[in-house]
Amino acid sequence: MDATIKVTNLRKTFRQSAKQMKINHSKDKIKVAVDGISFETFPGEIFGLLGPNGAGKTTTLRCVATLIRPDSGDIKVKGIDISDDLAVKKTIAFLTNEIRLEDQMTPNYAFDYYARFHEMPQELIRERRKELFDYFGINDFSEVKIGDLSTGMKQKVSIVVSLAHDPDVIIFDEPTNGLDILTAKSVTDYLKELALKGKTVVISTHIMGLVEKLCDRVGIIINGKMVMCDTVKNVRAISPTNDLEDVFFDIYQKGGLAE
């Protein structure tokens, strides 16, 4: 089976301002955010990037989604190099909490607006909108300004907009962050459905329970390095307690060095 995402020796650095150096308690003007990360993902699986805040998870996913350019390394999405960013964008959905829809738009308008970017015919737009709005319970709010919606409903609208073009690769950065328990469940249930349909789902998170509940495989990232990558079952089996949290903290306390 061919990998849908293949990341090889990814490296990304950022120049730090004096303020950032102070916040990070660092004297280095260059921060290494991602340091030689490699992994693959496959159709029909949910792959998780697990690590603490600042570990390099979001930077990795933003490189895959062509939002930022890596310093070095190779990334291919469905065999397409990320240098062909328009072709890659057509095959992925990328959602992060940093993405904000215009407050004055309604869910109906936002969905149509972004779907047209993917050159979708109007009939297909109507079909996809109905399918997604029905699933996430957006119909009663379809003509309410996004700025007037609850946090959970805004997140649902962002999700359906990102999925308008029915992409094969879905990349979610902290998919349940800030959501109430009911909204979070609807999101995780839908991600499972997408994987069952043969889609590739990639999430980043610092929540152990979400990885154990949702992911088939997990890559643990600490200080910009991939320190372990395997099935969740195999990673858990490393610990005598069969507990992912115990495995993670054991690696973390050793400075990110897996045995």
Short mmCIF file of C-alpha atoms in Angstrom, two decimals:
data_model
loop_
_atom_site.label_atom_id
_atom_site.label_comp_id
_atom_site.label_asym_id
_atom_site.label_seq_id
_atom_site.Cartn_x
_atom_site.Cartn_y
_atom_site.Cartn_z
CA MET A 1 0.00 0.00 0.00
CA ASP A 2 1.38 3.40 -1.00
CA ALA A 3 1.74 6.08 1.67
CA THR A 4 -0.61 9.05 1.37
CA ILE A 5 1.82 11.26 3.27
CA LYS A 6 5.55 10.64 3.31
CA VAL A 7 7.76 12.94 5.38
CA THR A 8 11.53 12.41 5.22
CA ASN A 9 14.11 14.20 7.38
CA LEU A 10 11.97 17.30 7.83
CA ARG A 11 13.74 20.26 9.40
CA LYS A 12 12.36 23.72 10.12
CA THR A 13 13.93 26.62 12.01
CA PHE A 14 12.68 30.06 12.98
CA ARG A 15 14.50 33.25 13.86
CA GLN A 16 13.59 34.37 17.38
CA SER A 17 12.99 37.95 18.39
CA ALA A 18 14.48 39.28 21.62
CA LYS A 19 11.05 38.90 23.23
CA GLN A 20 10.75 35.28 22.09
CA MET A 21 14.23 34.50 23.35
CA LYS A 22 13.25 35.87 26.76
CA ILE A 23 9.99 33.90 26.84
CA ASN A 24 11.78 30.70 25.82
CA HIS A 25 14.67 31.33 28.23
CA SER A 26 17.04 30.97 25.30
CA LYS A 27 20.09 32.82 24.03
CA ASP A 28 19.81 31.26 20.59
CA LYS A 29 18.58 33.54 17.81
CA ILE A 30 17.55 30.48 15.77
CA LYS A 31 15.01 28.05 17.19
CA VAL A 32 14.94 24.53 15.77
CA ALA A 33 11.22 23.70 15.69
CA VAL A 34 11.45 20.42 13.76
CA ASP A 35 14.66 18.42 13.67
CA GLY A 36 14.85 15.53 11.20
CA ILE A 37 11.32 14.14 11.52
CA SER A 38 10.27 11.25 9.27
CA PHE A 39 6.99 9.32 9.12
CA GLU A 40 4.40 7.88 6.73
CA THR A 41 0.61 7.67 6.82
CA PHE A 42 -1.69 5.34 4.91
CA PRO A 43 -5.28 5.19 3.61
CA GLY A 44 -7.90 4.17 6.15
CA GLU A 45 -5.88 5.02 9.25
CA ILE A 46 -5.86 7.74 11.87
CA PHE A 47 -2.31 8.80 12.66
CA GLY A 48 -1.56 10.93 15.71
CA LEU A 49 1.33 13.25 16.47
CA LEU A 50 1.61 13.32 20.26
CA GLY A 51 3.76 15.73 22.20
CA PRO A 52 3.78 18.65 24.63
CA ASN A 53 3.08 22.21 23.55
CA GLY A 54 6.00 23.55 21.53
CA ALA A 55 7.24 20.08 20.54
CA GLY A 56 6.96 20.79 16.79
CA LYS A 57 3.64 19.10 16.00
CA THR A 58 1.90 22.13 14.50
CA THR A 59 4.99 23.19 12.57
CA THR A 60 5.21 19.70 11.06
CA LEU A 61 1.57 19.75 9.97
CA ARG A 62 1.81 23.28 8.59
CA CYS A 63 4.72 22.13 6.43
CA VAL A 64 2.71 19.14 5.18
CA ALA A 65 -0.21 21.46 4.40
CA THR A 66 2.14 23.78 2.40
CA LEU A 67 1.43 26.73 4.71
CA ILE A 68 5.12 27.12 5.53
CA ARG A 69 8.24 25.92 3.74
CA PRO A 70 10.66 23.53 5.45
CA ASP A 71 14.35 24.34 5.58
CA SER A 72 15.16 20.88 4.31
CA GLY A 73 13.72 17.41 3.87
CA ASP A 74 11.10 15.95 1.57
CA ILE A 75 7.31 15.84 1.89
CA LYS A 76 4.97 14.14 -0.54
CA VAL A 77 1.18 13.97 -0.33
CA LYS A 78 -0.33 11.26 -2.53
CA GLY A 79 2.94 11.25 -4.44
CA ILE A 80 2.86 15.01 -5.03
CA ASP A 81 5.78 17.07 -3.77
CA ILE A 82 4.67 19.98 -1.58
CA SER A 83 6.46 22.36 -3.94
CA ASP A 84 3.32 21.92 -6.06
CA ASP A 85 1.27 23.53 -3.33
CA LEU A 86 -1.92 24.04 -5.35
CA ALA A 87 -2.10 20.37 -6.30
CA VAL A 88 -1.50 19.35 -2.67
CA LYS A 89 -4.18 21.74 -1.36
CA LYS A 90 -6.74 20.09 -3.65
CA THR A 91 -6.26 16.73 -1.94
CA ILE A 92 -6.12 17.80 1.73
CA ALA A 93 -8.20 19.46 4.40
CA PHE A 94 -6.28 21.36 7.05
CA LEU A 95 -7.93 22.70 10.18
CA THR A 96 -6.30 24.54 13.04
CA ASN A 97 -7.64 26.75 15.82
CA GLU A 98 -5.72 29.62 14.25
CA ILE A 99 -8.03 29.60 11.21
CA ARG A 100 -10.95 31.99 11.62
CA LEU A 101 -13.93 32.42 9.32
CA GLU A 102 -15.23 35.91 8.66
CA ASP A 103 -17.73 36.87 11.37
CA GLN A 104 -20.11 38.52 8.89
CA MET A 105 -20.46 35.37 6.79
CA THR A 106 -23.21 32.83 7.42
CA PRO A 107 -22.45 29.09 7.36
CA ASN A 108 -24.29 28.78 4.04
CA TYR A 109 -22.31 31.59 2.45
CA ALA A 110 -18.97 30.42 3.88
CA PHE A 111 -19.48 26.87 2.63
CA ASP A 112 -20.35 27.99 -0.90
CA TYR A 113 -17.56 30.59 -0.94
CA TYR A 114 -14.80 28.11 -0.08
CA ALA A 115 -16.26 25.25 -2.13
CA ARG A 116 -16.03 27.43 -5.24
CA PHE A 117 -12.29 27.76 -4.64
CA HIS A 118 -12.14 24.05 -5.44
CA GLU A 119 -14.12 24.60 -8.65
CA MET A 120 -16.94 22.37 -7.45
CA PRO A 121 -20.15 22.41 -9.53
CA GLN A 122 -23.14 23.96 -7.78
CA GLU A 123 -25.08 20.71 -7.59
CA LEU A 124 -22.18 18.97 -5.85
CA ILE A 125 -21.84 21.93 -3.47
CA ARG A 126 -25.51 21.54 -2.51
CA GLU A 127 -25.08 17.78 -1.95
CA ARG A 128 -21.97 18.15 0.20
CA ARG A 129 -23.49 21.02 2.19
CA LYS A 130 -26.60 18.98 2.98
CA GLU A 131 -24.57 15.92 3.98
CA LEU A 132 -22.24 17.83 6.28
CA PHE A 133 -24.80 20.27 7.72
CA ASP A 134 -27.13 17.36 8.51
CA TYR A 135 -24.38 15.41 10.27
CA PHE A 136 -23.10 18.31 12.39
CA GLY A 137 -26.51 19.85 13.11
CA ILE A 138 -25.82 23.17 11.40
CA ASN A 139 -29.08 23.56 9.45
CA ASP A 140 -30.87 25.60 12.13
CA PHE A 141 -27.93 28.03 12.16
CA SER A 142 -27.21 28.13 8.44
CA GLU A 143 -28.25 31.79 8.06
CA VAL A 144 -26.88 33.04 11.40
CA LYS A 145 -23.76 35.20 11.22
CA ILE A 146 -20.72 33.19 12.23
CA GLY A 147 -19.75 35.88 14.72
CA ASP A 148 -22.98 35.18 16.63
CA LEU A 149 -22.47 31.41 16.88
CA SER A 150 -21.21 29.51 19.92
CA THR A 151 -17.60 28.34 20.03
CA GLY A 152 -18.65 24.76 19.34
CA MET A 153 -20.84 25.71 16.39
CA LYS A 154 -18.07 27.88 14.92
CA GLN A 155 -15.75 24.88 15.11
CA LYS A 156 -18.32 22.71 13.38
CA VAL A 157 -18.70 25.26 10.59
CA SER A 158 -14.91 25.45 10.19
CA ILE A 159 -14.80 21.65 9.90
CA VAL A 160 -17.52 21.38 7.25
CA VAL A 161 -15.98 24.22 5.24
CA SER A 162 -12.57 22.51 5.29
CA LEU A 163 -14.18 19.23 4.16
CA ALA A 164 -16.33 20.74 1.40
CA HIS A 165 -14.26 19.23 -1.43
CA ASP A 166 -14.30 15.71 0.08
CA PRO A 167 -10.49 15.45 0.36
CA ASP A 168 -8.59 12.18 0.69
CA VAL A 169 -6.26 13.52 3.42
CA ILE A 170 -7.61 15.25 6.53
CA ILE A 171 -5.16 17.06 8.82
CA PHE A 172 -6.51 18.41 12.12
CA ASP A 173 -4.34 20.31 14.60
CA GLU A 174 -5.75 19.76 18.12
CA PRO A 175 -9.21 18.79 16.80
CA THR A 176 -11.02 18.84 20.16
CA ASN A 177 -9.22 21.76 21.80
CA GLY A 178 -11.70 24.08 23.54
CA LEU A 179 -14.77 22.08 22.55
CA ASP A 180 -17.53 20.91 24.88
CA ILE A 181 -17.87 17.17 25.34
CA LEU A 182 -20.78 16.75 22.90
CA THR A 183 -19.13 18.71 20.10
CA ALA A 184 -15.83 16.90 20.68
CA LYS A 185 -17.58 13.53 20.37
CA SER A 186 -19.27 14.52 17.10
CA VAL A 187 -15.87 15.53 15.71
CA THR A 188 -14.06 12.34 16.78
CA ASP A 189 -16.91 10.14 15.58
CA TYR A 190 -16.77 11.80 12.17
CA LEU A 191 -13.00 11.34 11.94
CA LYS A 192 -13.54 7.63 12.56
CA GLU A 193 -16.12 7.54 9.77
CA LEU A 194 -13.71 9.22 7.39
CA ALA A 195 -11.03 6.61 8.13
CA LEU A 196 -13.56 3.83 7.53
CA LYS A 197 -14.22 5.36 4.11
CA GLY A 198 -10.52 4.97 3.28
CA LYS A 199 -9.47 8.54 4.02
CA THR A 200 -6.19 9.32 5.75
CA VAL A 201 -6.65 11.29 8.97
CA VAL A 202 -3.74 12.96 10.77
CA ILE A 203 -4.19 14.75 14.09
CA SER A 204 -1.85 16.49 16.48
CA THR A 205 -2.62 16.52 20.17
CA HIS A 206 -1.17 16.56 23.67
CA ILE A 207 -4.11 14.54 25.02
CA MET A 208 -3.17 10.91 25.71
CA GLY A 209 -6.76 9.70 25.96
CA LEU A 210 -7.63 11.09 22.53
CA VAL A 211 -4.76 9.16 20.94
CA GLU A 212 -5.73 5.93 22.70
CA LYS A 213 -9.38 6.33 21.70
CA LEU A 214 -8.90 7.51 18.13
CA CYS A 215 -5.54 6.64 16.60
CA ASP A 216 -4.24 3.50 14.91
CA ARG A 217 -0.62 4.66 15.02
CA VAL A 218 1.15 7.40 16.92
CA GLY A 219 4.36 9.36 16.52
CA ILE A 220 5.73 10.85 19.73
CA ILE A 221 7.49 14.18 19.20
CA ILE A 222 9.69 15.77 21.86
CA ASN A 223 11.88 18.84 21.28
CA GLY A 224 11.32 18.69 17.53
CA LYS A 225 12.38 15.04 17.18
CA MET A 226 10.31 11.95 16.46
CA VAL A 227 11.36 9.68 19.32
CA MET A 228 8.93 6.83 18.66
CA CYS A 229 6.51 5.84 15.89
CA ASP A 230 4.42 2.68 16.03
CA THR A 231 0.92 1.36 16.54
CA VAL A 232 -0.74 2.62 19.71
CA LYS A 233 -0.96 -1.00 20.88
CA ASN A 234 2.78 -1.56 20.47
CA VAL A 235 3.69 1.73 22.16
CA ARG A 236 1.45 0.95 25.14
CA ALA A 237 2.98 -2.53 25.43
CA ILE A 238 6.36 -0.98 26.26
CA SER A 239 5.04 -0.11 29.72
CA PRO A 240 4.39 -2.83 32.35
CA THR A 241 1.13 -0.99 33.05
CA ASN A 242 0.15 -1.01 29.33
CA ASP A 243 -0.43 2.74 29.70
CA LEU A 244 0.42 5.27 26.97
CA GLU A 245 0.85 8.04 29.51
CA ASP A 246 3.45 6.03 31.42
CA VAL A 247 5.38 5.37 28.20
CA PHE A 248 5.29 9.03 27.21
CA PHE A 249 6.48 10.39 30.55
CA ASP A 250 9.21 7.77 30.82
CA ILE A 251 10.58 8.91 27.44
CA TYR A 252 10.10 12.58 28.33
CA GLN A 253 11.95 12.28 31.62
CA LYS A 254 14.85 10.64 29.79
CA GLY A 255 15.13 13.74 27.61
CA GLY A 256 13.27 12.28 24.66
CA LEU A 257 15.46 9.19 24.36
CA ALA A 258 13.52 5.99 23.75
CA GLU A 259 15.17 2.69 24.67
#
